[in-house]
Coordinates of C-alpha atoms and ligand atoms in Angstrom, one line a residue:
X1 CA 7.5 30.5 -27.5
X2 CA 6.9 34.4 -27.3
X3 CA 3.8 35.4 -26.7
X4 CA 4.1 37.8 -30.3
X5 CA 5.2 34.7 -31.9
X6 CA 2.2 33.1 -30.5
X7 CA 0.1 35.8 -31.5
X8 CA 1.3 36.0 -34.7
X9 CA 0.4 32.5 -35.6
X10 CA -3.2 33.2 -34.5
X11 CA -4.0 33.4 -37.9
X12 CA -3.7 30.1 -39.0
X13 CA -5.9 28.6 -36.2
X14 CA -9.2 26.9 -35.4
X15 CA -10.7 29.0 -32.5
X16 CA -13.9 27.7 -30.8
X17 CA -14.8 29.8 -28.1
X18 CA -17.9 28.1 -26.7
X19 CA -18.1 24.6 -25.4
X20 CA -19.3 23.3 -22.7
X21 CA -18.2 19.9 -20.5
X22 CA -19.8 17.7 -18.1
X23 CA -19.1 19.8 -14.7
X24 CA -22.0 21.9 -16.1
X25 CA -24.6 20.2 -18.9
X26 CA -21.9 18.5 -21.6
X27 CA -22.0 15.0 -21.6
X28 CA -17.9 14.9 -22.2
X29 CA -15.7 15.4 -19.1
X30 CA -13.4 18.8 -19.4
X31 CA -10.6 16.0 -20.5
X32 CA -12.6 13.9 -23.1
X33 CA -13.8 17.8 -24.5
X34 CA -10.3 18.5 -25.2
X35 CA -9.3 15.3 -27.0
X36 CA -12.1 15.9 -29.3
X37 CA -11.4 19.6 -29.9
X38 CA -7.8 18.0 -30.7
X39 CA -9.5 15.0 -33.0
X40 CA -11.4 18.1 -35.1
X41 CA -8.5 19.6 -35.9
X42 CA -9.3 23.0 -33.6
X43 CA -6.0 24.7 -32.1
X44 CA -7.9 26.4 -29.1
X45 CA -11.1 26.1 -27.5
X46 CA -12.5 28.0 -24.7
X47 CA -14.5 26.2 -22.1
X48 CA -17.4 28.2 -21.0
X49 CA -19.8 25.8 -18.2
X50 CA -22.4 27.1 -17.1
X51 CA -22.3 29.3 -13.7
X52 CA -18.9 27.7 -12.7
X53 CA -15.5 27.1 -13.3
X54 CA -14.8 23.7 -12.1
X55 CA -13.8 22.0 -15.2
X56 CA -11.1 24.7 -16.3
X57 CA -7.8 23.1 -14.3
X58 CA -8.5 19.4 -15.8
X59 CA -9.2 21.1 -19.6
X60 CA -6.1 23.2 -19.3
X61 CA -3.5 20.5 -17.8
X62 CA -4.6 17.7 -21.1
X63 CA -5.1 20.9 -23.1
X64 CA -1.0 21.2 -22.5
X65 CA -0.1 17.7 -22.7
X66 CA -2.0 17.6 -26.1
X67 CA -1.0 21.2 -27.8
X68 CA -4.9 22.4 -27.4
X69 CA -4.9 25.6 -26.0
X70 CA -7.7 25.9 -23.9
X71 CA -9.1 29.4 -22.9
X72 CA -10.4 30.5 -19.3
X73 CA -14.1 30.7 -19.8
X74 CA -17.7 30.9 -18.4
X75 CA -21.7 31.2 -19.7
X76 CA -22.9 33.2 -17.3
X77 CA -27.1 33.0 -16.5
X78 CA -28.5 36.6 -16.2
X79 CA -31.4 38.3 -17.1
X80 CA -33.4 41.3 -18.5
X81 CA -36.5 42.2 -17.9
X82 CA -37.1 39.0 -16.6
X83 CA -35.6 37.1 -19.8
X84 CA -32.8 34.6 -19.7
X85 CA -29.6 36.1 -21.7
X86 CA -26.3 33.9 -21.0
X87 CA -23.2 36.3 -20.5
X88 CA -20.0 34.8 -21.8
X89 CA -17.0 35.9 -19.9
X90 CA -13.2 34.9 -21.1
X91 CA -10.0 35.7 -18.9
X92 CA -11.7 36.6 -15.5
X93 CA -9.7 35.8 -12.1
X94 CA -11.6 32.6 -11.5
X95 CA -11.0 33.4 -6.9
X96 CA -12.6 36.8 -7.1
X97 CA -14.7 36.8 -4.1
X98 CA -17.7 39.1 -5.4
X99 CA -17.8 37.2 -8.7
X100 CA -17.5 33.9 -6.7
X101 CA -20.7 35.0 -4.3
X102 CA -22.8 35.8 -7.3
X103 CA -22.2 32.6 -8.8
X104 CA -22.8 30.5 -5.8
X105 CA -26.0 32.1 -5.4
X106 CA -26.7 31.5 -8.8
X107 CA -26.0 27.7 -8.7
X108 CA -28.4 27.7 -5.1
X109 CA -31.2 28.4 -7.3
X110 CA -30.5 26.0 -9.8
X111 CA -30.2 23.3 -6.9
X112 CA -33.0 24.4 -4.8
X113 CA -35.9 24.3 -7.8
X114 CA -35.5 20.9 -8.8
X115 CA -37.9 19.4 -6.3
X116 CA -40.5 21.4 -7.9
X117 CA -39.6 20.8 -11.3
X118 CA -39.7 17.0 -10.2
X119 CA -43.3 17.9 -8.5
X120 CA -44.8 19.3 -11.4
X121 CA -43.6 16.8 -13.6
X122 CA -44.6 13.9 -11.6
X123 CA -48.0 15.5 -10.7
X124 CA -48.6 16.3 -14.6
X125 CA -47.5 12.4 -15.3
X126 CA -44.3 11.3 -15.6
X127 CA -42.7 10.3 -12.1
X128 CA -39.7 11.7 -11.2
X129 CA -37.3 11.9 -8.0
X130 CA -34.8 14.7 -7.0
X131 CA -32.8 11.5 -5.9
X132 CA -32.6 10.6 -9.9
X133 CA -31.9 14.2 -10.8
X134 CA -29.0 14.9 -8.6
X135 CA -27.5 11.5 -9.4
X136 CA -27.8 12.5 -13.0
X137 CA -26.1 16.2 -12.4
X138 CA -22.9 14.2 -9.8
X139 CA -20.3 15.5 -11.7
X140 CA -21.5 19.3 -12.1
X141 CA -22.4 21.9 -8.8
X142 CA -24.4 23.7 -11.5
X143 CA -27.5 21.4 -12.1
X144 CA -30.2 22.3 -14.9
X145 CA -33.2 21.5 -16.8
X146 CA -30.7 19.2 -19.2
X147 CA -30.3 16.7 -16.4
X148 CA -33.6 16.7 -15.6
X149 CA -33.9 15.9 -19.4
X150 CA -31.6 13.1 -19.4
X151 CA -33.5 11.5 -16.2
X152 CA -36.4 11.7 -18.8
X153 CA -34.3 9.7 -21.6
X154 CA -33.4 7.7 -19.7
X155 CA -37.0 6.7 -18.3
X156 CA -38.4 6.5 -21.3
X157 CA -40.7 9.5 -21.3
X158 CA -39.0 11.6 -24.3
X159 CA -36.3 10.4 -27.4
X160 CA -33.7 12.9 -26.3
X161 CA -33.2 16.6 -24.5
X162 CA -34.8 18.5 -27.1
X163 CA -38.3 16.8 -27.3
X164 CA -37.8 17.0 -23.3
X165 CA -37.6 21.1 -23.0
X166 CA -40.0 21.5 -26.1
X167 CA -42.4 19.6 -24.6
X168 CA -42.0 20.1 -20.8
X169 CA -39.3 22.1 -19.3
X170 CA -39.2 25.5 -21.3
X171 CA -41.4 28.4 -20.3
X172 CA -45.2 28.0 -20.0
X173 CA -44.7 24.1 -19.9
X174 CA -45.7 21.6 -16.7
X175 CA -41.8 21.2 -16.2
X176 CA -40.5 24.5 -16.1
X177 CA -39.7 26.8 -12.4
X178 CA -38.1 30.2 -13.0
X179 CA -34.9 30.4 -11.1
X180 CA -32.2 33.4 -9.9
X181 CA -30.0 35.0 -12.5
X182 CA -28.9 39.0 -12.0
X183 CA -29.4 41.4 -14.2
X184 CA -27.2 41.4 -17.6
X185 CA -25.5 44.7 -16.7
X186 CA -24.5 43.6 -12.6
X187 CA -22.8 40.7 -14.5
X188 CA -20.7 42.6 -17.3
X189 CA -19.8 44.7 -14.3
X190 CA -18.5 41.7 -12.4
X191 CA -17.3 40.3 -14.9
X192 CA -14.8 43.1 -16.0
X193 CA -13.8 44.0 -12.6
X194 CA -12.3 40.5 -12.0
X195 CA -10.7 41.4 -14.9
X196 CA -12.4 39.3 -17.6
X197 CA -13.6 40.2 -21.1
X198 CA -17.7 39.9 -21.7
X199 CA -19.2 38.9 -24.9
X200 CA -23.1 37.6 -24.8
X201 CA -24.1 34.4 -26.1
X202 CA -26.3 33.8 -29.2
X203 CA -28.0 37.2 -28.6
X204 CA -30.7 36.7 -30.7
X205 CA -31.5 33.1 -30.4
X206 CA -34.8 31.8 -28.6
X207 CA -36.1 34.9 -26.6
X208 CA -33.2 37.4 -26.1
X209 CA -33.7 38.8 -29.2
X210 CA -37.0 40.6 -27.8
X211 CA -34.6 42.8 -25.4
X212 CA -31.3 43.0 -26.7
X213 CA -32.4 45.8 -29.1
X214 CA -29.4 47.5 -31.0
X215 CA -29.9 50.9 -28.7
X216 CA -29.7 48.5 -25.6
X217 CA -26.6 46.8 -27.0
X218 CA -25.1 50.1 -27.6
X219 CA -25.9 51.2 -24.2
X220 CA -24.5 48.0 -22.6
X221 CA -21.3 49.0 -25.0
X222 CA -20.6 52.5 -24.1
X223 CA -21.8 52.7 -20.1
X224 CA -20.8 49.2 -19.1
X225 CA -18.0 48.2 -21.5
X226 CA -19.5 44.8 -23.2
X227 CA -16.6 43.7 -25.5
X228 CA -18.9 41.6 -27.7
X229 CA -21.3 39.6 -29.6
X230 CA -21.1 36.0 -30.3
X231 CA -22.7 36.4 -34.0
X232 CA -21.8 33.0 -35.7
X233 CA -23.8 30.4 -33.4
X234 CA -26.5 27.7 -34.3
X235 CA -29.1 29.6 -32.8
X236 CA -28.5 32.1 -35.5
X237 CA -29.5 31.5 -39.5
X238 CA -27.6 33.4 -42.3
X239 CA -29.9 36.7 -41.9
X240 CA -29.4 37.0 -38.6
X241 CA -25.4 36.5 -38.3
X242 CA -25.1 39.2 -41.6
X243 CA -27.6 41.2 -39.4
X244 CA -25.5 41.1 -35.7
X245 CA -22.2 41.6 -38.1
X246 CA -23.6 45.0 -39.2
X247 CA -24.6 45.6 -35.8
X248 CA -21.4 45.0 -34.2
X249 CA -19.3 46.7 -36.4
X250 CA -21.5 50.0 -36.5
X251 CA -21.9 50.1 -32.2
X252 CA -17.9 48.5 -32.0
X253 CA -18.8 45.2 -30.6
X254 CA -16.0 42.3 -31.6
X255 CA -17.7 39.4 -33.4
X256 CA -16.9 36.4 -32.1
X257 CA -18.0 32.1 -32.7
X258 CA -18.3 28.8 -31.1
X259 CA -20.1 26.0 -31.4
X260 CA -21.8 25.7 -28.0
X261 CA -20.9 21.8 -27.9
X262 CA -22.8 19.6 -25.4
X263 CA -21.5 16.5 -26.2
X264 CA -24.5 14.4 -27.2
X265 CA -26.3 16.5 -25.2
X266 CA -27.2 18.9 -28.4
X267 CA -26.7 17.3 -31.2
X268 CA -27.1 20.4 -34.1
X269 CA -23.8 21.6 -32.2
X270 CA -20.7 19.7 -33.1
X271 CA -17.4 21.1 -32.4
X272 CA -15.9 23.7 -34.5
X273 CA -19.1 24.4 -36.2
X274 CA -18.9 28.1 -36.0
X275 CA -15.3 29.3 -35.4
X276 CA -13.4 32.9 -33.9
X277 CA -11.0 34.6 -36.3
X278 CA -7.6 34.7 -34.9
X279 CA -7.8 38.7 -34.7
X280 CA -10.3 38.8 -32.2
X281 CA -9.0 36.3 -30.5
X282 CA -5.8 38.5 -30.1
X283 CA -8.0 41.5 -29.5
X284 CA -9.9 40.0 -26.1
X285 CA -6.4 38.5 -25.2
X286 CA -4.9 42.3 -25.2
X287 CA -8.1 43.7 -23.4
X288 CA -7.9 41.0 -20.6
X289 CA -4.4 41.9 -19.9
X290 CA -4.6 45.2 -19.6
X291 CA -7.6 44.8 -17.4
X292 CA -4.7 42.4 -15.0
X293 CA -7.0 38.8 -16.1
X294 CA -5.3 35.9 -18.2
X295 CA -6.8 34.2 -21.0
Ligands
AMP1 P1 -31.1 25.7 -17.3 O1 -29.6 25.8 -17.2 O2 -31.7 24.8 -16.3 O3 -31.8 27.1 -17.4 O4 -31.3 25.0 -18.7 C1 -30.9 25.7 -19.9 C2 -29.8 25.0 -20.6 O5 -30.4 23.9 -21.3 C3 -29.2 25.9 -21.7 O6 -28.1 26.6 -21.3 C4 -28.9 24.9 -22.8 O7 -27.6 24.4 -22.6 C5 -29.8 23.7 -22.6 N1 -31.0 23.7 -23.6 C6 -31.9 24.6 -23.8 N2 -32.8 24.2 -24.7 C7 -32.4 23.0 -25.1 C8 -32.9 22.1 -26.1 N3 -33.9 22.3 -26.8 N4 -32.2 20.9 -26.2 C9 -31.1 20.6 -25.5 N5 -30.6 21.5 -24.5 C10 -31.2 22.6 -24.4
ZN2 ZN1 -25.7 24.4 -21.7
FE3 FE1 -26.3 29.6 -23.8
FE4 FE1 -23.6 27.5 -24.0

């Protein structure tokens, strides 16, 4: 099939352009995601694990075998001003070097503060190894707080992930050790050179909000070419999303959706819950290619 016939079906679609699988912290494995996406009806998903991209080949080969179109994704950790905003990026080369670096040193810091998040917890209570944590995290080089979590399930100390970060692991809690992410603008600009389209993740869920003003989005827009906003997420209530859609069509941000699927790893996010509309879908598609990445 062309790919203006395939465009021109886009309409008719069921686009979910954030999920996550187990080689970052999903509970399904890149091929279990897609045969779910497929059971819910969605005609393309793009798989966005956190910090790496080691679950894209297995997604994309069932993704063919099963007519889901899966799209080359990633969250991205960053910060500002020392707050955590997640950077999605769609259509990067997935070898470039510079991209490649920043991620590995991203995913060193994950790796190397988990003896201290198993040293706090232990010392404020609830013993915990590194041992337990990494066996946890075996399928993923991008370990986090959510498999510390599940160790924690699993041991009886909380019901599930949620009560676990409430209670322990976010900010200001026993469990929680600040880690490296670079700055939000060093990785748009990464980003985009390796050819890849940027759009940031539920921008004003939990703490982002407090930075990503609308003169900083604007700025982000017009001196580092953000593409977009991911309005229609969870994190988000019916104010906010009519609020960021406003936004986004006054400073020319596209407005994209996704679910943010974990698996049963969050359960308020089941697959398909908040969708893309085919346009924008078509829109990021022409900007990667003219920017020489592949969707
Ligand atoms: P980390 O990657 O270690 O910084 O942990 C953050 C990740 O944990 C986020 O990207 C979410 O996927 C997940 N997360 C954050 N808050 C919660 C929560 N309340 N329940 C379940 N998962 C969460
Ligand atoms: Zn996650
Ligand atoms: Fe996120
Ligand atoms: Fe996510």
């Amino acid at each position: 099939m062309s790919q203006a016939c395939r465009l021109r079906h886009y309409w008719a679609m069921r686009i979910d352009l954030h999920t996550h699988s187990n080689i970052s912290d999903g509970t399904d494995s890149p091929a279990e995601l897609v045969l779910n996406a497929q059971a819910n009806y969605l005609d393309v998903i793009g798989l966005c694990d956190h910090d790496t991209f080691g679950g894209l080949d297995e997604a994309q080969r069932v993704g063919s075998q099963v007519g889901v179109r899966v799209v080359r994704g990633i969250e991205m950790s960053t910060q500002v001003e020392d707050i955590a905003v997640h950077l999605l990026g769609y259509g990067m080369d997935v070898t470039d070097q510079a991209l490649n670096l920043e991620l590995e040193r991203i995913r060193e810091s994950r790796a190397g503060r988990v003896a201290a998040i198993c040293e706090n917890l232990t010392r404020a209570g609830l013993p915990i190894t590194e041992e337990e944590v990494f066996e946890q995290a075996a399928k993923t080089p991008s370990v986090g707080r959510p498999h510390v979590a599940d160790v924690m399930v699993r041991k009886g100390y909380v019901a599930n992930r949620d009560e676990a970060f409430t209670d322990w692991l976010t900010a200001g809690k026993p469990g929680y050790v600040k880690r490296y992410a670079p700055d939000l603008e060093v990785a748009i600009d990464l980003l985009r050179k390796a050819g890849g389209a940027t759009v940031i993740a539920h921008p004003w869920g939990r703490a982002s909000r407090t930075v990503l003003t609308p003169e900083y989005l604007e700025i982000l827009k017009t001196d580092h070419g953000l593409d977009g906003i991911e309005v229609d997420h969870v994190e988000h209530d019916f104010r906010t999303q009519s609020e960021l859609s406003a936004l986004a069509d006054q400073i020319g941000l596209l407005r994209t959706g996704g679910s943010d699927y974990h698996g049963t790893g969050k359960l308020n996010n089941p697959l398909g819950v908040h969708l893309t509309r085919p346009s924008i879908l078509e829109e990021i598609e022409t900007r990667v290619m003219l920017r020489g990445g592949q969707l």
